[in-house]
Amino acid sequence: MYTIKPDLCVMCDACRPVCPRNAVSAHATEKTYVVDADLCNSCANMGAVRCVPQCPTDAIVAK
């Protein structure tokens, strides 16, 4: 499971389109993206997590 640090997220949209489970979305009221814990499975069976390498500010971290 991963989470996005709101203080580091610049909403560049690099992570959202690469998520195979559509677990990344814009927060309803804050200027940040969030990871839906019910959808994120840490890219199980994909060999590597897709969102983390895309983040230019290292805002996505393992929870």
PDB file of N, CA, C and O in Angstrom:
ATOM      1  N   MET A   1       0.844  -1.179   0.000  1.00  0.00           N
ATOM      2  CA  MET A   1       0.000   0.000   0.000  1.00  0.00           C
ATOM      3  C   MET A   1       0.886   1.239   0.000  1.00  0.00           C
ATOM      4  O   MET A   1       1.894   1.288   0.686  1.00  0.00           O
ATOM      5  N   TYR A   2       0.497   2.206  -0.763  1.00  0.00           N
ATOM      6  CA  TYR A   2       1.244   3.445  -0.883  1.00  0.00           C
ATOM      7  C   TYR A   2       0.369   4.630  -0.508  1.00  0.00           C
ATOM      8  O   TYR A   2      -0.850   4.549  -0.525  1.00  0.00           O
ATOM      9  N   THR A   3       1.021   5.716  -0.171  1.00  0.00           N
ATOM     10  CA  THR A   3       0.332   6.952   0.164  1.00  0.00           C
ATOM     11  C   THR A   3       1.083   8.106  -0.489  1.00  0.00           C
ATOM     12  O   THR A   3       2.246   7.961  -0.862  1.00  0.00           O
ATOM     13  N   ILE A   4       0.411   9.229  -0.611  1.00  0.00           N
ATOM     14  CA  ILE A   4       1.022  10.408  -1.216  1.00  0.00           C
ATOM     15  C   ILE A   4       1.130  11.498  -0.163  1.00  0.00           C
ATOM     16  O   ILE A   4       0.140  11.845   0.483  1.00  0.00           O
ATOM     17  N   LYS A   5       2.346  12.020   0.011  1.00  0.00           N
ATOM     18  CA  LYS A   5       2.564  13.101   0.969  1.00  0.00           C
ATOM     19  C   LYS A   5       2.046  14.401   0.349  1.00  0.00           C
ATOM     20  O   LYS A   5       2.597  14.874  -0.650  1.00  0.00           O
ATOM     21  N   PRO A   6       0.989  14.978   0.919  1.00  0.00           N
ATOM     22  CA  PRO A   6       0.393  16.166   0.313  1.00  0.00           C
ATOM     23  C   PRO A   6       1.321  17.377   0.260  1.00  0.00           C
ATOM     24  O   PRO A   6       1.206  18.202  -0.640  1.00  0.00           O
ATOM     25  N   ASP A   7       2.258  17.451   1.183  1.00  0.00           N
ATOM     26  CA  ASP A   7       3.179  18.593   1.181  1.00  0.00           C
ATOM     27  C   ASP A   7       4.204  18.508   0.049  1.00  0.00           C
ATOM     28  O   ASP A   7       4.823  19.506  -0.311  1.00  0.00           O
ATOM     29  N   LEU A   8       4.370  17.324  -0.541  1.00  0.00           N
ATOM     30  CA  LEU A   8       5.315  17.143  -1.642  1.00  0.00           C
ATOM     31  C   LEU A   8       4.635  17.021  -3.007  1.00  0.00           C
ATOM     32  O   LEU A   8       5.265  17.258  -4.041  1.00  0.00           O
ATOM     33  N   CYS A   9       3.372  16.664  -3.015  1.00  0.00           N
ATOM     34  CA  CYS A   9       2.643  16.458  -4.267  1.00  0.00           C
ATOM     35  C   CYS A   9       2.412  17.792  -4.975  1.00  0.00           C
ATOM     36  O   CYS A   9       1.901  18.742  -4.386  1.00  0.00           O
ATOM     37  N   VAL A  10       2.788  17.847  -6.255  1.00  0.00           N
ATOM     38  CA  VAL A  10       2.583  19.055  -7.051  1.00  0.00           C
ATOM     39  C   VAL A  10       1.485  18.852  -8.105  1.00  0.00           C
ATOM     40  O   VAL A  10       1.311  19.676  -8.992  1.00  0.00           O
ATOM     41  N   MET A  11       0.764  17.757  -7.988  1.00  0.00           N
ATOM     42  CA  MET A  11      -0.341  17.419  -8.898  1.00  0.00           C
ATOM     43  C   MET A  11       0.081  17.465 -10.362  1.00  0.00           C
ATOM     44  O   MET A  11      -0.618  17.993 -11.215  1.00  0.00           O
ATOM     45  N   CYS A  12       1.224  16.884 -10.659  1.00  0.00           N
ATOM     46  CA  CYS A  12       1.740  16.893 -12.025  1.00  0.00           C
ATOM     47  C   CYS A  12       1.023  15.878 -12.917  1.00  0.00           C
ATOM     48  O   CYS A  12       1.162  15.932 -14.133  1.00  0.00           O
ATOM     49  N   ASP A  13       0.302  14.954 -12.318  1.00  0.00           N
ATOM     50  CA  ASP A  13      -0.472  13.924 -13.013  1.00  0.00           C
ATOM     51  C   ASP A  13       0.395  12.835 -13.647  1.00  0.00           C
ATOM     52  O   ASP A  13      -0.044  12.131 -14.546  1.00  0.00           O
ATOM     53  N   ALA A  14       1.613  12.669 -13.185  1.00  0.00           N
ATOM     54  CA  ALA A  14       2.469  11.608 -13.713  1.00  0.00           C
ATOM     55  C   ALA A  14       2.072  10.240 -13.160  1.00  0.00           C
ATOM     56  O   ALA A  14       2.190   9.233 -13.856  1.00  0.00           O
ATOM     57  N   CYS A  15       1.588  10.195 -11.939  1.00  0.00           N
ATOM     58  CA  CYS A  15       1.275   8.926 -11.284  1.00  0.00           C
ATOM     59  C   CYS A  15      -0.098   8.366 -11.655  1.00  0.00           C
ATOM     60  O   CYS A  15      -0.265   7.160 -11.824  1.00  0.00           O
ATOM     61  N   ARG A  16      -1.086   9.216 -11.767  1.00  0.00           N
ATOM     62  CA  ARG A  16      -2.468   8.776 -11.961  1.00  0.00           C
ATOM     63  C   ARG A  16      -2.662   7.890 -13.190  1.00  0.00           C
ATOM     64  O   ARG A  16      -3.239   6.812 -13.090  1.00  0.00           O
ATOM     65  N   PRO A  17      -2.194   8.276 -14.372  1.00  0.00           N
ATOM     66  CA  PRO A  17      -2.467   7.450 -15.549  1.00  0.00           C
ATOM     67  C   PRO A  17      -1.726   6.108 -15.588  1.00  0.00           C
ATOM     68  O   PRO A  17      -2.135   5.211 -16.318  1.00  0.00           O
ATOM     69  N   VAL A  18      -0.664   5.950 -14.808  1.00  0.00           N
ATOM     70  CA  VAL A  18       0.078   4.682 -14.843  1.00  0.00           C
ATOM     71  C   VAL A  18      -0.450   3.660 -13.840  1.00  0.00           C
ATOM     72  O   VAL A  18      -0.047   2.506 -13.870  1.00  0.00           O
ATOM     73  N   CYS A  19      -1.381   4.064 -12.987  1.00  0.00           N
ATOM     74  CA  CYS A  19      -1.928   3.131 -11.990  1.00  0.00           C
ATOM     75  C   CYS A  19      -2.873   2.139 -12.668  1.00  0.00           C
ATOM     76  O   CYS A  19      -3.915   2.535 -13.203  1.00  0.00           O
ATOM     77  N   PRO A  20      -2.538   0.848 -12.630  1.00  0.00           N
ATOM     78  CA  PRO A  20      -3.369  -0.146 -13.308  1.00  0.00           C
ATOM     79  C   PRO A  20      -4.725  -0.379 -12.633  1.00  0.00           C
ATOM     80  O   PRO A  20      -5.620  -0.959 -13.231  1.00  0.00           O
ATOM     81  N   ARG A  21      -4.877   0.071 -11.405  1.00  0.00           N
ATOM     82  CA  ARG A  21      -6.135  -0.146 -10.681  1.00  0.00           C
ATOM     83  C   ARG A  21      -6.916   1.145 -10.457  1.00  0.00           C
ATOM     84  O   ARG A  21      -7.890   1.167  -9.732  1.00  0.00           O
ATOM     85  N   ASN A  22      -6.474   2.226 -11.082  1.00  0.00           N
ATOM     86  CA  ASN A  22      -7.136   3.531 -10.929  1.00  0.00           C
ATOM     87  C   ASN A  22      -7.292   3.930  -9.466  1.00  0.00           C
ATOM     88  O   ASN A  22      -8.328   4.461  -9.060  1.00  0.00           O
ATOM     89  N   ALA A  23      -6.242   3.683  -8.687  1.00  0.00           N
ATOM     90  CA  ALA A  23      -6.279   3.976  -7.253  1.00  0.00           C
ATOM     91  C   ALA A  23      -5.850   5.397  -6.921  1.00  0.00           C
ATOM     92  O   ALA A  23      -6.019   5.838  -5.798  1.00  0.00           O
ATOM     93  N   VAL A  24      -5.313   6.116  -7.890  1.00  0.00           N
ATOM     94  CA  VAL A  24      -4.833   7.479  -7.650  1.00  0.00           C
ATOM     95  C   VAL A  24      -5.856   8.463  -8.216  1.00  0.00           C
ATOM     96  O   VAL A  24      -6.279   8.339  -9.366  1.00  0.00           O
ATOM     97  N   SER A  25      -6.225   9.429  -7.382  1.00  0.00           N
ATOM     98  CA  SER A  25      -7.182  10.444  -7.825  1.00  0.00           C
ATOM     99  C   SER A  25      -6.913  11.758  -7.105  1.00  0.00           C
ATOM    100  O   SER A  25      -6.195  11.802  -6.106  1.00  0.00           O
ATOM    101  N   ALA A  26      -7.517  12.816  -7.606  1.00  0.00           N
ATOM    102  CA  ALA A  26      -7.379  14.126  -6.973  1.00  0.00           C
ATOM    103  C   ALA A  26      -8.207  14.143  -5.689  1.00  0.00           C
ATOM    104  O   ALA A  26      -9.319  13.617  -5.650  1.00  0.00           O
ATOM    105  N   HIS A  27      -7.663  14.743  -4.659  1.00  0.00           N
ATOM    106  CA  HIS A  27      -8.377  14.904  -3.390  1.00  0.00           C
ATOM    107  C   HIS A  27      -9.561  15.837  -3.618  1.00  0.00           C
ATOM    108  O   HIS A  27      -9.490  16.773  -4.421  1.00  0.00           O
ATOM    109  N   ALA A  28     -10.642  15.609  -2.927  1.00  0.00           N
ATOM    110  CA  ALA A  28     -11.872  16.385  -3.129  1.00  0.00           C
ATOM    111  C   ALA A  28     -11.716  17.870  -2.792  1.00  0.00           C
ATOM    112  O   ALA A  28     -12.300  18.725  -3.456  1.00  0.00           O
ATOM    113  N   THR A  29     -10.932  18.185  -1.760  1.00  0.00           N
ATOM    114  CA  THR A  29     -10.827  19.585  -1.343  1.00  0.00           C
ATOM    115  C   THR A  29      -9.400  20.113  -1.265  1.00  0.00           C
ATOM    116  O   THR A  29      -9.197  21.318  -1.292  1.00  0.00           O
ATOM    117  N   GLU A  30      -8.422  19.236  -1.179  1.00  0.00           N
ATOM    118  CA  GLU A  30      -7.015  19.645  -1.076  1.00  0.00           C
ATOM    119  C   GLU A  30      -6.370  19.613  -2.454  1.00  0.00           C
ATOM    120  O   GLU A  30      -6.797  18.883  -3.337  1.00  0.00           O
ATOM    121  N   LYS A  31      -5.303  20.371  -2.632  1.00  0.00           N
ATOM    122  CA  LYS A  31      -4.564  20.352  -3.894  1.00  0.00           C
ATOM    123  C   LYS A  31      -3.478  19.288  -3.822  1.00  0.00           C
ATOM    124  O   LYS A  31      -2.294  19.583  -3.665  1.00  0.00           O
ATOM    125  N   THR A  32      -3.918  18.032  -3.915  1.00  0.00           N
ATOM    126  CA  THR A  32      -3.021  16.886  -3.872  1.00  0.00           C
ATOM    127  C   THR A  32      -3.740  15.682  -4.465  1.00  0.00           C
ATOM    128  O   THR A  32      -4.959  15.676  -4.597  1.00  0.00           O
ATOM    129  N   TYR A  33      -2.958  14.700  -4.818  1.00  0.00           N
ATOM    130  CA  TYR A  33      -3.532  13.416  -5.209  1.00  0.00           C
ATOM    131  C   TYR A  33      -3.551  12.519  -3.982  1.00  0.00           C
ATOM    132  O   TYR A  33      -2.788  12.729  -3.034  1.00  0.00           O
ATOM    133  N   VAL A  34      -4.410  11.513  -4.007  1.00  0.00           N
ATOM    134  CA  VAL A  34      -4.500  10.541  -2.928  1.00  0.00           C
ATOM    135  C   VAL A  34      -4.555   9.143  -3.526  1.00  0.00           C
ATOM    136  O   VAL A  34      -4.937   8.974  -4.683  1.00  0.00           O
ATOM    137  N   VAL A  35      -4.167   8.155  -2.710  1.00  0.00           N
ATOM    138  CA  VAL A  35      -4.230   6.759  -3.125  1.00  0.00           C
ATOM    139  C   VAL A  35      -5.370   6.105  -2.356  1.00  0.00           C
ATOM    140  O   VAL A  35      -5.409   6.166  -1.123  1.00  0.00           O
ATOM    141  N   ASP A  36      -6.280   5.479  -3.057  1.00  0.00           N
ATOM    142  CA  ASP A  36      -7.400   4.769  -2.440  1.00  0.00           C
ATOM    143  C   ASP A  36      -6.887   3.437  -1.904  1.00  0.00           C
ATOM    144  O   ASP A  36      -6.493   2.552  -2.677  1.00  0.00           O
ATOM    145  N   ALA A  37      -6.905   3.286  -0.598  1.00  0.00           N
ATOM    146  CA  ALA A  37      -6.377   2.079   0.056  1.00  0.00           C
ATOM    147  C   ALA A  37      -7.140   0.825  -0.344  1.00  0.00           C
ATOM    148  O   ALA A  37      -6.579  -0.276  -0.340  1.00  0.00           O
ATOM    149  N   ASP A  38      -8.398   0.967  -0.698  1.00  0.00           N
ATOM    150  CA  ASP A  38      -9.190  -0.198  -1.103  1.00  0.00           C
ATOM    151  C   ASP A  38      -8.841  -0.680  -2.510  1.00  0.00           C
ATOM    152  O   ASP A  38      -9.063  -1.841  -2.841  1.00  0.00           O
ATOM    153  N   LEU A  39      -8.299   0.196  -3.319  1.00  0.00           N
ATOM    154  CA  LEU A  39      -7.947  -0.168  -4.690  1.00  0.00           C
ATOM    155  C   LEU A  39      -6.472  -0.515  -4.877  1.00  0.00           C
ATOM    156  O   LEU A  39      -6.138  -1.364  -5.696  1.00  0.00           O
ATOM    157  N   CYS A  40      -5.591   0.148  -4.145  1.00  0.00           N
ATOM    158  CA  CYS A  40      -4.147  -0.071  -4.307  1.00  0.00           C
ATOM    159  C   CYS A  40      -3.744  -1.446  -3.791  1.00  0.00           C
ATOM    160  O   CYS A  40      -4.023  -1.805  -2.655  1.00  0.00           O
ATOM    161  N   ASN A  41      -3.077  -2.206  -4.644  1.00  0.00           N
ATOM    162  CA  ASN A  41      -2.544  -3.502  -4.221  1.00  0.00           C
ATOM    163  C   ASN A  41      -1.029  -3.554  -4.432  1.00  0.00           C
ATOM    164  O   ASN A  41      -0.455  -4.622  -4.593  1.00  0.00           O
ATOM    165  N   SER A  42      -0.403  -2.383  -4.448  1.00  0.00           N
ATOM    166  CA  SER A  42       1.048  -2.254  -4.626  1.00  0.00           C
ATOM    167  C   SER A  42       1.526  -2.900  -5.922  1.00  0.00           C
ATOM    168  O   SER A  42       2.621  -3.440  -5.986  1.00  0.00           O
ATOM    169  N   CYS A  43       0.692  -2.870  -6.930  1.00  0.00           N
ATOM    170  CA  CYS A  43       1.002  -3.444  -8.248  1.00  0.00           C
ATOM    171  C   CYS A  43       1.405  -4.914  -8.157  1.00  0.00           C
ATOM    172  O   CYS A  43       2.360  -5.364  -8.800  1.00  0.00           O
ATOM    173  N   ALA A  44       0.668  -5.648  -7.331  1.00  0.00           N
ATOM    174  CA  ALA A  44       0.927  -7.082  -7.183  1.00  0.00           C
ATOM    175  C   ALA A  44       0.904  -7.755  -8.554  1.00  0.00           C
ATOM    176  O   ALA A  44       0.103  -7.411  -9.416  1.00  0.00           O
ATOM    177  N   ASN A  45       1.797  -8.683  -8.763  1.00  0.00           N
ATOM    178  CA  ASN A  45       1.933  -9.452 -10.002  1.00  0.00           C
ATOM    179  C   ASN A  45       2.366  -8.617 -11.210  1.00  0.00           C
ATOM    180  O   ASN A  45       2.230  -9.055 -12.332  1.00  0.00           O
ATOM    181  N   MET A  46       2.872  -7.420 -10.975  1.00  0.00           N
ATOM    182  CA  MET A  46       3.321  -6.594 -12.094  1.00  0.00           C
ATOM    183  C   MET A  46       4.845  -6.458 -12.120  1.00  0.00           C
ATOM    184  O   MET A  46       5.385  -5.834 -13.020  1.00  0.00           O
ATOM    185  N   GLY A  47       5.510  -6.974 -11.115  1.00  0.00           N
ATOM    186  CA  GLY A  47       6.966  -6.914 -11.089  1.00  0.00           C
ATOM    187  C   GLY A  47       7.535  -5.676 -10.417  1.00  0.00           C
ATOM    188  O   GLY A  47       8.613  -5.723  -9.858  1.00  0.00           O
ATOM    189  N   ALA A  48       6.826  -4.560 -10.502  1.00  0.00           N
ATOM    190  CA  ALA A  48       7.294  -3.321  -9.878  1.00  0.00           C
ATOM    191  C   ALA A  48       6.118  -2.358  -9.727  1.00  0.00           C
ATOM    192  O   ALA A  48       5.171  -2.393 -10.512  1.00  0.00           O
ATOM    193  N   VAL A  49       6.214  -1.513  -8.742  1.00  0.00           N
ATOM    194  CA  VAL A  49       5.203  -0.496  -8.520  1.00  0.00           C
ATOM    195  C   VAL A  49       5.305   0.530  -9.647  1.00  0.00           C
ATOM    196  O   VAL A  49       6.392   0.955 -10.020  1.00  0.00           O
ATOM    197  N   ARG A  50       4.190   0.927 -10.214  1.00  0.00           N
ATOM    198  CA  ARG A  50       4.180   1.813 -11.371  1.00  0.00           C
ATOM    199  C   ARG A  50       4.241   3.295 -11.027  1.00  0.00           C
ATOM    200  O   ARG A  50       4.845   4.081 -11.753  1.00  0.00           O
ATOM    201  N   CYS A  51       3.599   3.709  -9.948  1.00  0.00           N
ATOM    202  CA  CYS A  51       3.475   5.146  -9.656  1.00  0.00           C
ATOM    203  C   CYS A  51       4.747   5.775  -9.081  1.00  0.00           C
ATOM    204  O   CYS A  51       5.088   6.902  -9.435  1.00  0.00           O
ATOM    205  N   VAL A  52       5.430   5.066  -8.201  1.00  0.00           N
ATOM    206  CA  VAL A  52       6.576   5.640  -7.484  1.00  0.00           C
ATOM    207  C   VAL A  52       7.648   6.184  -8.427  1.00  0.00           C
ATOM    208  O   VAL A  52       8.084   7.328  -8.271  1.00  0.00           O
ATOM    209  N   PRO A  53       8.095   5.426  -9.433  1.00  0.00           N
ATOM    210  CA  PRO A  53       9.151   5.959 -10.295  1.00  0.00           C
ATOM    211  C   PRO A  53       8.721   7.163 -11.133  1.00  0.00           C
ATOM    212  O   PRO A  53       9.560   7.910 -11.625  1.00  0.00           O
ATOM    213  N   GLN A  54       7.434   7.369 -11.296  1.00  0.00           N
ATOM    214  CA  GLN A  54       6.936   8.481 -12.104  1.00  0.00           C
ATOM    215  C   GLN A  54       6.922   9.801 -11.345  1.00  0.00           C
ATOM    216  O   GLN A  54       6.903  10.866 -11.950  1.00  0.00           O
ATOM    217  N   CYS A  55       6.936   9.753 -10.020  1.00  0.00           N
ATOM    218  CA  CYS A  55       6.790  10.958  -9.201  1.00  0.00           C
ATOM    219  C   CYS A  55       8.090  11.775  -9.157  1.00  0.00           C
ATOM    220  O   CYS A  55       9.091  11.322  -8.610  1.00  0.00           O
ATOM    221  N   PRO A  56       8.062  12.997  -9.681  1.00  0.00           N
ATOM    222  CA  PRO A  56       9.277  13.806  -9.727  1.00  0.00           C
ATOM    223  C   PRO A  56       9.663  14.415  -8.365  1.00  0.00           C
ATOM    224  O   PRO A  56      10.775  14.896  -8.215  1.00  0.00           O
ATOM    225  N   THR A  57       8.735  14.377  -7.409  1.00  0.00           N
ATOM    226  CA  THR A  57       9.018  14.984  -6.104  1.00  0.00           C
ATOM    227  C   THR A  57       9.138  13.964  -4.983  1.00  0.00           C
ATOM    228  O   THR A  57       9.216  14.339  -3.816  1.00  0.00           O
ATOM    229  N   ASP A  58       9.137  12.680  -5.316  1.00  0.00           N
ATOM    230  CA  ASP A  58       9.224  11.590  -4.329  1.00  0.00           C
ATOM    231  C   ASP A  58       8.125  11.697  -3.276  1.00  0.00           C
ATOM    232  O   ASP A  58       8.336  11.413  -2.108  1.00  0.00           O
ATOM    233  N   ALA A  59       6.924  12.066  -3.708  1.00  0.00           N
ATOM    234  CA  ALA A  59       5.792  12.233  -2.793  1.00  0.00           C
ATOM    235  C   ALA A  59       5.088  10.916  -2.490  1.00  0.00           C
ATOM    236  O   ALA A  59       4.339  10.830  -1.523  1.00  0.00           O
ATOM    237  N   ILE A  60       5.317   9.898  -3.296  1.00  0.00           N
ATOM    238  CA  ILE A  60       4.635   8.605  -3.107  1.00  0.00           C
ATOM    239  C   ILE A  60       5.539   7.690  -2.297  1.00  0.00           C
ATOM    240  O   ILE A  60       6.655   7.387  -2.717  1.00  0.00           O
ATOM    241  N   VAL A  61       5.025   7.233  -1.162  1.00  0.00           N
ATOM    242  CA  VAL A  61       5.824   6.392  -0.265  1.00  0.00           C
ATOM    243  C   VAL A  61       5.026   5.187   0.204  1.00  0.00           C
ATOM    244  O   VAL A  61       3.797   5.212   0.239  1.00  0.00           O
ATOM    245  N   ALA A  62       5.746   4.129   0.553  1.00  0.00           N
ATOM    246  CA  ALA A  62       5.097   2.936   1.104  1.00  0.00           C
ATOM    247  C   ALA A  62       4.524   3.273   2.463  1.00  0.00           C
ATOM    248  O   ALA A  62       5.140   3.988   3.251  1.00  0.00           O
ATOM    249  N   LYS A  63       3.360   2.766   2.715  1.00  0.00           N
ATOM    250  CA  LYS A  63       2.686   3.049   3.983  1.00  0.00           C
ATOM    251  C   LYS A  63       2.994   1.988   5.002  1.00  0.00           C
ATOM    252  O   LYS A  63       3.184   0.860   4.723  1.00  0.00           O
TER     253      LYS A  63
END
